[in-house]
């Protein structure tokens, strides 16, 4: 049986329309899920929506509808975006589902039984936007006297009875856990931030609220609802069948291989979540990767500035695979990045249309015209031929190691090294000249190129599924010739004599509108 791989996105707050940040987190997971499936893993890819809490309740009030009807509507927008972006999730969880309520109440009981939850009262600052509690020392006071959290969110003073989780008791065990699992938090710089935060001392965490009721009721105390982050984090185990820890699904997929998150929510995933799980007697996930944030033409993206990037507009302007490629190529994954029209167009025209698109188009047209539209029969390979074929066949092993540390930009860079080498080879070998001078050599050169493009098209599928499929169609590859067993040194190479369809361009150029 194939090895399991369980990957999750954060679940998105349904307070607002989806934007580029949401699409980015899920895209990264989609590429990993597709990569692992093609590489023979049994993948479970989870995404969904975070529907409880004060922030969502307030948004529903503002919209003038009841929270359930509101969340039904907004959650659907996230599902629609996922379909539009060609995301391949296997499950979409909503925290208002019954299966999730059961899971939340069960983990609560385990925490009570373990003696890690006690009843007291909270008096302190709370930011509804972050759904987070803050200490006085973390806040900044503005000229208007208003206090804000480090995220820029406004805080309010809250005083209410509350259950607390004994987070303070978990400091040493968390630090030991990070030590024992050096790749639990990636990138490394984030890991250092988290460990110094924990070393700085942890305070017990308020895990229930009483001043509103849009949430999962605390078992045995109806005055309280569970803190939205305890509720939300639990989604990752609900989706694999928790509380049935003996179930096949749970045994197979838990602990998760990877929780992908933005840097803003790392603390919840790398500190609170493993502490909750360990306290409940459950295993912690294997890795949390925190990616960076996008700005828009150098500016922080925010509703008040009015510079939100709608992923649907972006795709309608540049094309789906172009946007998917750009987002993972432009920025070293983990760093912050800036979206600009110019960078988008440069990559789309330069790397996709010119480098990759022209390579495929030139080679396939020459085969179509000069080889009766069939894969040519190669003669003996020269050192140059072997060099290019060797580079192409070596790619899979190389990019596997890069994918395993979520280094998407390096994977794409490695693929482009081969694309550029193939273009150099076309120029050096000049097959159009060989047509008259040495037709058997032309056949060999076009074969080497055809085989290289086949390898490339197999390996670009996780990033650009549609376009890669167009290329594989043009190479007459069947459905069973598209997974990663078809790439690498042991693969079945392109079959001579195979009939190829008439080539069509797969990577359009972006043409600036006049005056635009
Ligand atoms: N509901 C919580 C997560 C609970 S997970 C148990 C939440 N939701 S969110 O909708 O606010 O954010 C989800 C993700 O979007 C986060 O990973 C966040 O980092 C990401 N982004 C939001 N804006 C972003 C950018 N401008 N750029 C990149 N990603 C950003 O937090």
Short mmCIF file of C-alpha atoms and ligand atoms in Angstrom, two decimals:
data_model
loop_
_atom_site.label_atom_id
_atom_site.label_comp_id
_atom_site.label_asym_id
_atom_site.label_seq_id
_atom_site.Cartn_x
_atom_site.Cartn_y
_atom_site.Cartn_z
CA UNK A 1 0.00 0.00 0.00
CA UNK A 2 1.33 3.45 -0.85
CA UNK A 3 2.64 5.77 1.81
CA UNK A 4 0.16 8.29 3.23
CA UNK A 5 0.69 12.05 2.97
CA UNK A 6 -1.70 14.33 4.86
CA UNK A 7 -1.51 18.05 4.12
CA UNK A 8 -3.76 20.86 5.34
CA UNK A 9 -4.43 24.54 4.66
CA UNK A 10 -5.56 26.85 7.44
CA UNK A 11 -9.34 27.03 7.49
CA UNK A 12 -10.39 30.45 6.30
CA UNK A 13 -12.49 32.91 8.26
CA UNK A 14 -15.80 33.42 6.55
CA UNK A 15 -15.99 37.08 7.48
CA UNK A 16 -15.02 38.31 4.05
CA UNK A 17 -14.46 37.53 0.38
CA UNK A 18 -11.47 35.34 -0.48
CA UNK A 19 -8.35 37.20 -1.66
CA UNK A 20 -4.88 36.49 -2.95
CA UNK A 21 -3.51 35.51 0.48
CA UNK A 22 -6.04 32.70 0.80
CA UNK A 23 -5.44 31.52 -2.75
CA UNK A 24 -1.68 31.52 -2.11
CA UNK A 25 -1.76 29.26 0.96
CA UNK A 26 -4.05 26.75 -0.75
CA UNK A 27 -2.06 26.88 -4.00
CA UNK A 28 1.13 25.89 -2.19
CA UNK A 29 -0.71 22.92 -0.66
CA UNK A 30 -2.25 22.01 -4.01
CA UNK A 31 1.17 21.82 -5.66
CA UNK A 32 2.48 19.60 -2.85
CA UNK A 33 -0.62 17.39 -2.98
CA UNK A 34 -0.38 16.99 -6.76
CA UNK A 35 3.36 16.36 -6.58
CA UNK A 36 2.97 13.64 -3.96
CA UNK A 37 0.08 11.97 -5.78
CA UNK A 38 2.08 11.87 -9.01
CA UNK A 39 4.97 10.48 -6.98
CA UNK A 40 2.88 7.55 -5.78
CA UNK A 41 1.70 8.71 -2.34
CA UNK A 42 -1.78 8.22 -0.94
CA UNK A 43 -2.57 11.90 -0.41
CA UNK A 44 -5.20 13.49 1.75
CA UNK A 45 -5.45 17.22 1.12
CA UNK A 46 -7.74 19.18 3.44
CA UNK A 47 -9.03 22.73 3.26
CA UNK A 48 -12.14 24.43 4.63
CA UNK A 49 -13.67 27.32 6.51
CA UNK A 50 -13.43 28.63 10.09
CA UNK A 51 -16.96 29.69 10.88
CA UNK A 52 -17.30 30.38 14.59
CA UNK A 53 -16.14 33.23 16.82
CA UNK A 54 -16.79 36.86 17.41
CA UNK A 55 -15.33 38.09 14.15
CA UNK A 56 -17.68 35.99 12.04
CA UNK A 57 -20.62 36.73 14.32
CA UNK A 58 -20.01 40.47 13.93
CA UNK A 59 -19.75 40.19 10.15
CA UNK A 60 -23.07 38.35 10.08
CA UNK A 61 -24.63 41.08 12.23
CA UNK A 62 -23.31 43.75 9.88
CA UNK A 63 -24.76 41.84 6.93
CA UNK A 64 -28.04 41.67 8.86
CA UNK A 65 -28.45 37.90 8.62
CA UNK A 66 -28.16 35.05 11.06
CA UNK A 67 -24.67 33.60 11.41
CA UNK A 68 -25.49 30.19 9.94
CA UNK A 69 -27.03 31.63 6.77
CA UNK A 70 -24.11 34.05 6.53
CA UNK A 71 -21.46 31.35 6.90
CA UNK A 72 -23.27 29.11 4.39
CA UNK A 73 -22.98 31.88 1.84
CA UNK A 74 -19.38 32.92 2.45
CA UNK A 75 -18.12 29.35 2.81
CA UNK A 76 -19.52 28.66 -0.65
CA UNK A 77 -17.37 31.50 -2.04
CA UNK A 78 -14.27 29.73 -0.75
CA UNK A 79 -15.38 26.47 -2.33
CA UNK A 80 -16.01 28.26 -5.62
CA UNK A 81 -12.56 29.85 -5.50
CA UNK A 82 -10.97 26.44 -4.89
CA UNK A 83 -12.71 25.04 -7.98
CA UNK A 84 -11.80 28.07 -10.04
CA UNK A 85 -8.11 27.76 -9.08
CA UNK A 86 -8.15 24.02 -9.96
CA UNK A 87 -7.32 23.01 -6.38
CA UNK A 88 -7.42 19.28 -5.82
CA UNK A 89 -8.47 19.02 -2.15
CA UNK A 90 -9.98 15.73 -1.02
CA UNK A 91 -12.14 17.20 1.73
CA UNK A 92 -13.57 20.62 2.57
CA UNK A 93 -14.37 21.00 6.25
CA UNK A 94 -16.69 23.55 7.82
CA UNK A 95 -16.44 24.06 11.57
CA UNK A 96 -20.24 24.35 11.82
CA UNK A 97 -20.60 20.69 10.78
CA UNK A 98 -21.82 18.17 13.35
CA UNK A 99 -18.73 15.93 12.92
CA UNK A 100 -16.61 18.86 14.04
CA UNK A 101 -18.70 19.75 17.07
CA UNK A 102 -18.34 16.14 18.24
CA UNK A 103 -14.56 16.30 17.80
CA UNK A 104 -14.23 19.65 19.64
CA UNK A 105 -16.24 18.47 22.61
CA UNK A 106 -14.23 15.28 22.77
CA UNK A 107 -10.86 17.00 22.83
CA UNK A 108 -12.21 19.33 25.52
CA UNK A 109 -13.13 16.34 27.69
CA UNK A 110 -9.69 14.87 27.22
CA UNK A 111 -8.08 18.13 28.33
CA UNK A 112 -10.34 18.26 31.39
CA UNK A 113 -9.56 14.62 32.22
CA UNK A 114 -5.85 15.34 31.91
CA UNK A 115 -6.21 18.19 34.42
CA UNK A 116 -5.02 20.78 31.91
CA UNK A 117 -8.12 22.99 31.99
CA UNK A 118 -9.40 24.97 34.98
CA UNK A 119 -12.13 27.58 35.52
CA UNK A 120 -11.16 31.15 36.40
CA UNK A 121 -11.80 34.61 34.92
CA UNK A 122 -10.12 36.57 32.14
CA UNK A 123 -9.41 40.27 32.40
CA UNK A 124 -7.30 41.58 29.56
CA UNK A 125 -7.03 42.67 25.97
CA UNK A 126 -8.60 40.90 23.00
CA UNK A 127 -8.37 41.61 19.26
CA UNK A 128 -11.45 40.40 17.45
CA UNK A 129 -9.71 40.68 14.07
CA UNK A 130 -6.99 38.26 15.16
CA UNK A 131 -9.26 36.35 17.54
CA UNK A 132 -6.33 36.57 19.95
CA UNK A 133 -5.53 37.66 23.53
CA UNK A 134 -2.67 40.10 24.09
CA UNK A 135 -0.61 41.18 27.06
CA UNK A 136 -0.32 44.91 27.82
CA UNK A 137 3.40 44.81 26.92
CA UNK A 138 2.62 43.66 23.36
CA UNK A 139 0.40 46.67 22.56
CA UNK A 140 1.05 50.05 21.00
CA UNK A 141 -0.99 53.10 21.93
CA UNK A 142 -1.88 55.43 19.04
CA UNK A 143 -2.25 59.22 19.08
CA UNK A 144 -6.02 58.74 19.54
CA UNK A 145 -5.37 56.63 22.65
CA UNK A 146 -6.50 53.44 20.91
CA UNK A 147 -4.41 50.36 21.55
CA UNK A 148 -3.38 48.01 18.81
CA UNK A 149 -1.83 44.55 18.62
CA UNK A 150 1.46 43.94 16.72
CA UNK A 151 -0.67 42.89 13.73
CA UNK A 152 -2.27 46.35 13.68
CA UNK A 153 -5.61 44.99 14.92
CA UNK A 154 -7.51 47.07 17.44
CA UNK A 155 -7.88 45.51 20.89
CA UNK A 156 -10.70 45.79 23.41
CA UNK A 157 -10.76 45.18 27.15
CA UNK A 158 -12.54 41.95 28.08
CA UNK A 159 -13.57 40.72 31.52
CA UNK A 160 -15.45 37.47 31.82
CA UNK A 161 -15.46 34.05 33.46
CA UNK A 162 -13.27 31.75 31.42
CA UNK A 163 -11.73 28.31 31.34
CA UNK A 164 -7.96 28.31 31.02
CA UNK A 165 -5.58 25.84 29.46
CA UNK A 166 -2.40 25.33 31.53
CA UNK A 167 -0.08 26.38 28.75
CA UNK A 168 2.54 27.56 31.30
CA UNK A 169 3.11 23.93 32.26
CA UNK A 170 4.06 23.02 28.68
CA UNK A 171 7.11 25.21 28.19
CA UNK A 172 9.79 22.56 28.78
CA UNK A 173 7.92 19.85 26.94
CA UNK A 174 7.44 22.11 23.93
CA UNK A 175 11.11 23.06 23.87
CA UNK A 176 12.06 19.40 24.07
CA UNK A 177 9.62 18.64 21.27
CA UNK A 178 11.22 21.32 19.03
CA UNK A 179 14.65 19.90 19.88
CA UNK A 180 13.64 16.36 19.08
CA UNK A 181 12.00 17.45 15.82
CA UNK A 182 14.34 19.99 14.24
CA UNK A 183 12.20 20.30 11.10
CA UNK A 184 8.90 20.72 12.92
CA UNK A 185 8.91 24.44 12.14
CA UNK A 186 10.17 25.68 8.78
CA UNK A 187 11.72 27.95 7.61
CA UNK A 188 14.51 27.91 10.20
CA UNK A 189 14.20 31.63 11.01
CA UNK A 190 10.59 31.07 12.08
CA UNK A 191 11.67 28.17 14.22
CA UNK A 192 14.04 30.46 16.09
CA UNK A 193 11.27 33.02 16.63
CA UNK A 194 9.00 30.40 18.10
CA UNK A 195 11.61 28.89 20.40
CA UNK A 196 12.57 32.29 21.78
CA UNK A 197 8.89 33.09 22.33
CA UNK A 198 8.46 29.89 24.32
CA UNK A 199 11.70 30.43 26.23
CA UNK A 200 10.40 33.87 27.18
CA UNK A 201 7.75 32.10 29.30
CA UNK A 202 4.20 30.99 28.52
CA UNK A 203 1.04 32.12 30.24
CA UNK A 204 -2.07 30.06 30.64
CA UNK A 205 -4.45 30.54 27.76
CA UNK A 206 -8.09 31.51 27.98
CA UNK A 207 -9.99 28.85 26.03
CA UNK A 208 -13.63 29.76 26.50
CA UNK A 209 -15.84 32.83 26.07
CA UNK A 210 -19.13 33.80 27.68
CA UNK A 211 -20.04 37.18 26.18
CA UNK A 212 -21.43 35.82 22.91
CA UNK A 213 -22.58 32.40 21.81
CA UNK A 214 -21.53 31.71 18.21
CA UNK A 215 -19.36 28.68 18.90
CA UNK A 216 -19.20 25.11 20.16
CA UNK A 217 -20.71 24.81 23.68
CA UNK A 218 -18.30 23.72 26.39
CA UNK A 219 -19.38 20.23 27.50
CA UNK A 220 -21.10 20.41 30.88
CA UNK A 221 -21.15 24.23 31.05
CA UNK A 222 -23.58 25.85 28.63
CA UNK A 223 -22.62 29.36 29.68
CA UNK A 224 -19.32 28.97 27.82
CA UNK A 225 -18.40 28.42 24.21
CA UNK A 226 -14.99 27.15 23.22
CA UNK A 227 -12.35 29.68 22.16
CA UNK A 228 -12.42 29.82 18.38
CA UNK A 229 -8.77 28.81 17.95
CA UNK A 230 -9.16 25.61 19.97
CA UNK A 231 -12.25 24.90 17.88
CA UNK A 232 -10.50 25.78 14.59
CA UNK A 233 -7.27 23.84 15.15
CA UNK A 234 -9.25 20.73 15.98
CA UNK A 235 -10.51 20.66 12.37
CA UNK A 236 -7.28 18.93 11.36
CA UNK A 237 -8.18 15.83 13.37
CA UNK A 238 -11.95 16.00 12.79
CA UNK A 239 -11.27 15.47 9.11
CA UNK A 240 -9.43 12.20 9.74
CA UNK A 241 -12.19 10.72 11.84
CA UNK A 242 -11.40 11.96 15.36
CA UNK A 243 -12.64 11.12 18.01
CA UNK A 244 -12.45 7.64 16.46
CA UNK A 245 -8.70 7.33 17.10
CA UNK A 246 -8.90 3.62 16.35
CA UNK A 247 -10.38 4.25 12.89
CA UNK A 248 -8.45 3.28 9.75
CA UNK A 249 -8.54 6.88 8.55
CA UNK A 250 -7.09 8.32 11.75
CA UNK A 251 -4.41 5.66 12.04
CA UNK A 252 -3.45 6.20 8.44
CA UNK A 253 -3.27 9.99 8.24
CA UNK A 254 -2.58 11.29 11.74
CA UNK A 255 -0.15 12.86 12.56
CA UNK A 256 -0.39 15.18 9.56
CA UNK A 257 2.71 15.52 7.42
CA UNK A 258 2.28 19.25 6.98
CA UNK A 259 0.17 22.15 8.18
CA UNK A 260 0.78 25.01 5.76
CA UNK A 261 0.11 28.41 7.34
CA UNK A 262 0.90 32.10 6.92
CA UNK A 263 3.50 33.59 9.26
CA UNK A 264 0.78 35.50 11.14
CA UNK A 265 -0.76 32.32 12.52
CA UNK A 266 2.38 30.34 13.26
CA UNK A 267 2.17 30.70 17.03
CA UNK A 268 -1.26 29.07 17.13
CA UNK A 269 0.00 26.12 15.10
CA UNK A 270 3.50 25.67 16.51
CA UNK A 271 2.87 26.45 20.20
CA UNK A 272 -0.79 26.08 21.18
CA UNK A 273 -1.70 23.20 18.88
CA UNK A 274 1.08 20.77 19.83
CA UNK A 275 0.48 21.62 23.50
CA UNK A 276 -3.28 20.90 23.17
CA UNK A 277 -2.56 17.65 21.37
CA UNK A 278 0.10 16.40 23.74
CA UNK A 279 -2.08 17.30 26.72
CA UNK A 280 -4.93 15.34 25.13
CA UNK A 281 -2.63 12.35 24.68
CA UNK A 282 -2.56 12.75 20.89
CA UNK A 283 0.40 13.05 18.54
CA UNK A 284 1.59 16.44 17.30
CA UNK A 285 1.82 17.08 13.54
CA UNK A 286 5.12 16.45 11.76
CA UNK A 287 5.64 19.90 10.33
CA UNK A 288 4.30 23.45 10.27
CA UNK A 289 5.56 25.63 7.43
CA UNK A 290 4.99 29.38 7.71
CA UNK A 291 4.98 31.28 4.43
CA UNK A 292 5.34 35.02 3.97
CA UNK A 293 2.86 37.73 3.03
CA UNK A 294 2.16 39.46 -0.27
CA UNK A 295 2.09 43.17 -0.76
CA UNK A 296 0.55 44.86 -3.79
CA UNK A 297 2.90 47.10 -5.78
CA UNK A 298 4.89 47.66 -2.59
CA UNK A 299 1.92 48.39 -0.35
CA UNK A 300 0.41 46.35 2.46
CA UNK A 301 -2.81 44.74 1.21
CA UNK A 302 -5.83 45.94 3.13
CA UNK A 303 -9.49 46.61 2.67
CA UNK A 304 -9.18 50.17 3.92
CA UNK A 305 -6.45 50.97 1.38
CA UNK A 306 -8.69 49.34 -1.25
CA UNK A 307 -5.87 47.37 -2.86
CA UNK A 308 -7.14 43.83 -2.27
CA UNK A 309 -6.06 41.50 -5.07
CA UNK A 310 -8.93 39.35 -6.21
CA UNK A 311 -7.50 36.04 -7.45
CA UNK A 312 -10.38 35.69 -9.91
CA UNK A 313 -9.52 39.01 -11.60
CA UNK A 314 -5.88 38.01 -11.71
CA UNK A 315 -6.63 34.70 -13.40
CA UNK A 316 -9.02 36.35 -15.84
CA UNK A 317 -6.28 38.78 -16.82
CA UNK A 318 -3.22 36.50 -17.03
CA UNK A 319 -4.50 32.92 -17.12
CA UNK A 320 -4.72 30.30 -14.40
CA UNK A 321 -1.46 28.42 -14.86
CA UNK A 322 0.37 31.71 -15.38
CA UNK A 323 -0.82 32.96 -11.98
CA UNK A 324 -0.09 29.62 -10.31
CA UNK A 325 3.44 29.71 -11.75
CA UNK A 326 4.07 33.32 -10.87
CA UNK A 327 3.01 33.07 -7.22
CA UNK A 328 5.39 30.21 -6.52
CA UNK A 329 8.26 31.42 -8.72
CA UNK A 330 8.46 35.08 -7.82
CA UNK A 331 9.29 34.73 -4.14
CA UNK A 332 11.54 32.32 -2.25
CA UNK A 333 8.85 30.40 -0.41
CA UNK A 334 8.78 31.54 3.20
CA UNK A 335 9.74 35.15 2.41
CA UNK A 336 7.39 38.07 1.89
CA UNK A 337 6.76 39.05 -1.70
CA UNK A 338 5.45 41.87 -3.77
CA UNK A 339 2.90 41.53 -6.52
CA UNK A 340 3.46 43.86 -9.43
CA UNK A 341 1.95 43.83 -12.93
CA UNK A 342 5.37 44.25 -14.41
CA UNK A 343 6.88 41.23 -12.62
CA UNK A 344 3.84 39.13 -13.55
CA UNK A 345 4.06 40.06 -17.24
CA UNK A 346 7.85 39.59 -17.33
CA UNK A 347 7.64 36.07 -16.01
CA UNK A 348 4.63 35.19 -18.12
CA UNK A 349 6.21 36.39 -21.34
CA UNK A 350 9.84 35.63 -20.56
CA UNK A 351 9.84 32.31 -18.74
CA UNK A 352 6.56 30.79 -19.85
CA UNK A 353 5.93 32.03 -23.41
CA UNK A 354 9.56 32.49 -24.51
CA UNK A 355 11.54 29.84 -22.65
CA UNK A 356 9.12 26.96 -22.15
CA UNK A 357 6.45 27.75 -24.73
CA UNK A 358 8.83 28.44 -27.60
CA UNK A 359 10.89 25.37 -26.85
CA UNK A 360 7.84 23.13 -27.12
CA UNK A 361 6.36 24.99 -30.07
CA UNK A 362 9.58 25.01 -32.11
CA UNK A 363 10.35 21.36 -31.54
CA UNK A 364 6.83 20.05 -32.03
CA UNK A 365 6.38 22.09 -35.23
CA UNK A 366 9.65 20.76 -36.65
CA UNK A 367 8.62 17.20 -35.86
CA UNK A 368 5.25 17.87 -37.39
CA UNK A 369 6.69 19.29 -40.60
CA UNK A 370 9.84 17.25 -41.07
CA UNK A 371 9.12 13.87 -39.53
CA UNK A 372 5.62 13.21 -40.89
CA UNK A 373 4.20 14.14 -37.49
CA UNK A 374 5.74 11.09 -35.83
CA UNK A 375 8.35 10.81 -33.08
CA UNK A 376 11.57 10.33 -35.09
CA UNK A 377 13.89 7.35 -34.79
CA UNK A 378 17.16 8.48 -33.14
CA UNK A 379 20.60 7.31 -34.20
CA UNK A 380 23.55 6.94 -31.80
CA UNK A 381 23.60 9.72 -29.16
CA UNK A 382 26.51 12.16 -29.02
CA UNK A 383 27.95 13.54 -25.79
CA UNK A 384 25.76 16.65 -26.20
CA UNK A 385 22.65 14.52 -26.59
CA UNK A 386 23.52 12.46 -23.54
CA UNK A 387 24.22 15.61 -21.55
CA UNK A 388 20.77 17.07 -22.17
CA UNK A 389 18.98 13.77 -21.68
CA UNK A 390 20.94 13.23 -18.48
CA UNK A 391 19.93 16.64 -17.15
CA UNK A 392 16.27 15.98 -17.89
CA UNK A 393 16.34 12.52 -16.32
CA UNK A 394 18.14 13.80 -13.25
CA UNK A 395 15.47 16.40 -12.52
CA UNK A 396 13.00 14.24 -10.63
CA UNK A 397 15.46 13.18 -7.93
CA UNK A 398 16.63 16.77 -7.56
CA UNK A 399 13.20 18.36 -7.25
CA UNK A 400 11.96 15.70 -4.84
CA UNK A 401 14.49 16.89 -2.26
CA UNK A 402 13.48 20.51 -2.85
CA UNK A 403 9.75 19.78 -2.57
CA UNK A 404 10.37 17.98 0.70
CA UNK A 405 11.46 21.29 2.23
CA UNK A 406 8.71 23.26 0.43
CA UNK A 407 11.22 25.12 -1.71
CA UNK A 408 8.97 25.75 -4.70
CA UNK A 409 11.06 28.49 -6.27
CA UNK A 410 14.09 26.20 -6.29
CA UNK A 411 12.09 23.41 -7.91
CA UNK A 412 11.02 25.78 -10.68
CA UNK A 413 14.50 27.17 -11.03
CA UNK A 414 15.90 23.63 -11.44
CA UNK A 415 13.29 22.89 -14.11
CA UNK A 416 14.15 26.13 -15.92
CA UNK A 417 17.84 25.24 -15.92
CA UNK A 418 16.90 22.28 -18.12
CA UNK A 419 14.52 24.37 -20.25
CA UNK A 420 17.31 26.86 -20.90
CA UNK A 421 19.77 24.05 -21.61
CA UNK A 422 17.30 22.60 -24.13
CA UNK A 423 16.94 25.98 -25.82
CA UNK A 424 20.73 26.27 -25.97
CA UNK A 425 20.88 22.81 -27.49
CA UNK A 426 18.33 23.75 -30.18
CA UNK A 427 20.44 26.78 -31.13
CA UNK A 428 23.72 24.82 -31.10
CA UNK A 429 22.42 21.83 -33.05
CA UNK A 430 20.34 23.96 -35.48
CA UNK A 431 18.06 21.10 -36.59
CA UNK A 432 16.58 23.29 -39.37
CA UNK A 433 20.00 23.21 -41.05
CA UNK A 434 20.35 19.47 -40.57
CA UNK A 435 17.21 18.91 -42.57
CA UNK A 436 19.17 19.13 -45.81
CA UNK A 437 22.68 18.38 -44.57
CA UNK A 438 22.13 15.35 -42.39
CA UNK A 439 18.51 14.14 -41.97
CA UNK A 440 19.38 11.19 -39.67
CA UNK A 441 21.14 13.60 -37.31
CA UNK A 442 18.11 15.93 -37.42
CA UNK A 443 15.98 12.96 -36.39
CA UNK A 444 18.25 12.29 -33.41
CA UNK A 445 18.27 15.93 -32.32
CA UNK A 446 14.48 16.21 -32.53
CA UNK A 447 14.12 12.95 -30.65
CA UNK A 448 16.36 14.17 -27.83
CA UNK A 449 14.32 17.37 -27.63
CA UNK A 450 10.98 15.55 -27.74
CA UNK A 451 12.07 13.30 -24.90
CA UNK A 452 13.32 16.28 -22.88
CA UNK A 453 10.02 18.11 -23.34
CA UNK A 454 8.15 14.98 -22.26
CA UNK A 455 10.15 14.85 -19.02
CA UNK A 456 9.54 18.55 -18.43
CA UNK A 457 5.81 18.30 -19.09
CA UNK A 458 5.47 15.42 -16.62
CA UNK A 459 7.29 17.38 -13.93
CA UNK A 460 5.53 20.73 -14.39
CA UNK A 461 2.10 19.17 -13.83
CA UNK A 462 1.84 20.01 -10.10
CA UNK A 463 2.39 23.71 -10.82
CA UNK A 464 0.61 24.05 -14.15
CA UNK A 465 -1.75 21.10 -14.49
CA UNK A 466 -3.73 22.31 -17.50
CA UNK A 467 -0.85 23.51 -19.62
CA UNK A 468 1.30 20.49 -18.83
CA UNK A 469 -1.57 18.29 -19.92
CA UNK A 470 -1.80 20.15 -23.22
CA UNK A 471 1.89 19.41 -23.78
CA UNK A 472 1.46 15.76 -22.81
CA UNK A 473 -1.50 15.50 -25.20
CA UNK A 474 0.70 16.90 -27.93
CA UNK A 475 3.21 14.17 -27.18
CA UNK A 476 0.40 11.58 -27.37
CA UNK A 477 1.00 10.42 -23.81
CA UNK A 478 -1.74 8.27 -22.31
CA UNK A 479 -3.19 8.77 -18.84
CA UNK A 480 -0.92 6.04 -17.48
CA UNK A 481 2.19 7.77 -18.81
CA UNK A 482 1.80 10.95 -16.78
CA UNK A 483 2.75 10.12 -13.22
CA UNK A 484 6.31 10.44 -11.98
CA UNK A 485 7.09 6.83 -12.80
CA UNK A 486 7.16 8.24 -16.35
CA UNK A 487 9.98 10.63 -15.46
CA UNK A 488 13.49 10.11 -14.15
CA UNK A 489 16.24 7.76 -15.27
CA UNK A 490 14.14 4.57 -15.16
CA UNK A 491 11.25 5.90 -17.19
CA UNK A 492 9.97 4.61 -20.49
CA UNK A 493 11.32 7.13 -22.98
CA UNK A 494 9.32 8.58 -25.85
CA UNK A 495 8.43 5.90 -28.38
CA UNK A 496 9.71 6.36 -31.94
CA UNK A 497 7.02 6.25 -34.58
CA UNK A 498 4.34 7.54 -32.19
CA UNK A 499 1.95 9.76 -34.12
CA UNK A 500 1.63 13.30 -32.76
CA UNK A 501 -1.29 15.71 -33.19
CA UNK A 502 -0.87 19.09 -34.86
CA UNK A 503 0.93 21.33 -32.34
CA UNK A 504 -0.79 24.34 -30.80
CA UNK A 505 0.75 27.03 -28.61
CA UNK A 506 0.32 26.29 -24.92
CA UNK A 507 1.68 29.53 -23.41
CA UNK A 508 0.10 32.74 -24.70
CA UNK A 509 1.99 36.02 -24.44
CA UNK A 510 0.50 38.89 -22.51
CA UNK A 511 -0.03 41.80 -24.84
CA UNK A 512 -0.40 45.15 -23.15
CA UNK A 513 -3.55 46.94 -24.32
CA UNK A 514 -2.83 50.17 -26.14
CA UNK A 515 -2.80 53.13 -23.84
CA UNK A 516 -2.99 50.69 -20.90
N1 LIG B 1 -9.13 31.13 10.52
C1 LIG B 1 -7.73 31.35 10.73
C2 LIG B 1 -6.95 30.07 10.53
C3 LIG B 1 -7.38 28.90 11.36
S1 LIG B 1 -6.47 27.48 11.00
C4 LIG B 1 -6.86 26.40 12.20
C5 LIG B 1 -7.21 32.42 9.76
N2 LIG B 1 -7.92 32.63 8.67
S2 LIG B 1 -7.62 33.77 7.59
O1 LIG B 1 -8.68 33.63 6.63
O2 LIG B 1 -7.52 35.03 8.22
O3 LIG B 1 -6.21 33.56 6.97
C6 LIG B 1 -5.84 32.39 6.35
C7 LIG B 1 -4.52 32.45 5.66
O4 LIG B 1 -4.43 33.49 4.69
C8 LIG B 1 -3.34 32.62 6.60
O5 LIG B 1 -2.40 31.59 6.35
C9 LIG B 1 -2.78 33.97 6.21
O6 LIG B 1 -1.40 34.03 6.41
C10 LIG B 1 -3.14 34.04 4.74
N3 LIG B 1 -3.07 35.41 4.26
C11 LIG B 1 -3.93 36.43 4.49
N4 LIG B 1 -3.45 37.57 3.88
C12 LIG B 1 -2.27 37.30 3.26
C13 LIG B 1 -1.39 38.00 2.40
N5 LIG B 1 -1.55 39.29 2.12
N6 LIG B 1 -0.36 37.31 1.84
C14 LIG B 1 -0.20 35.96 2.04
N7 LIG B 1 -1.01 35.28 2.82
C15 LIG B 1 -1.92 35.95 3.64
O7 LIG B 1 -6.18 33.00 10.04
#
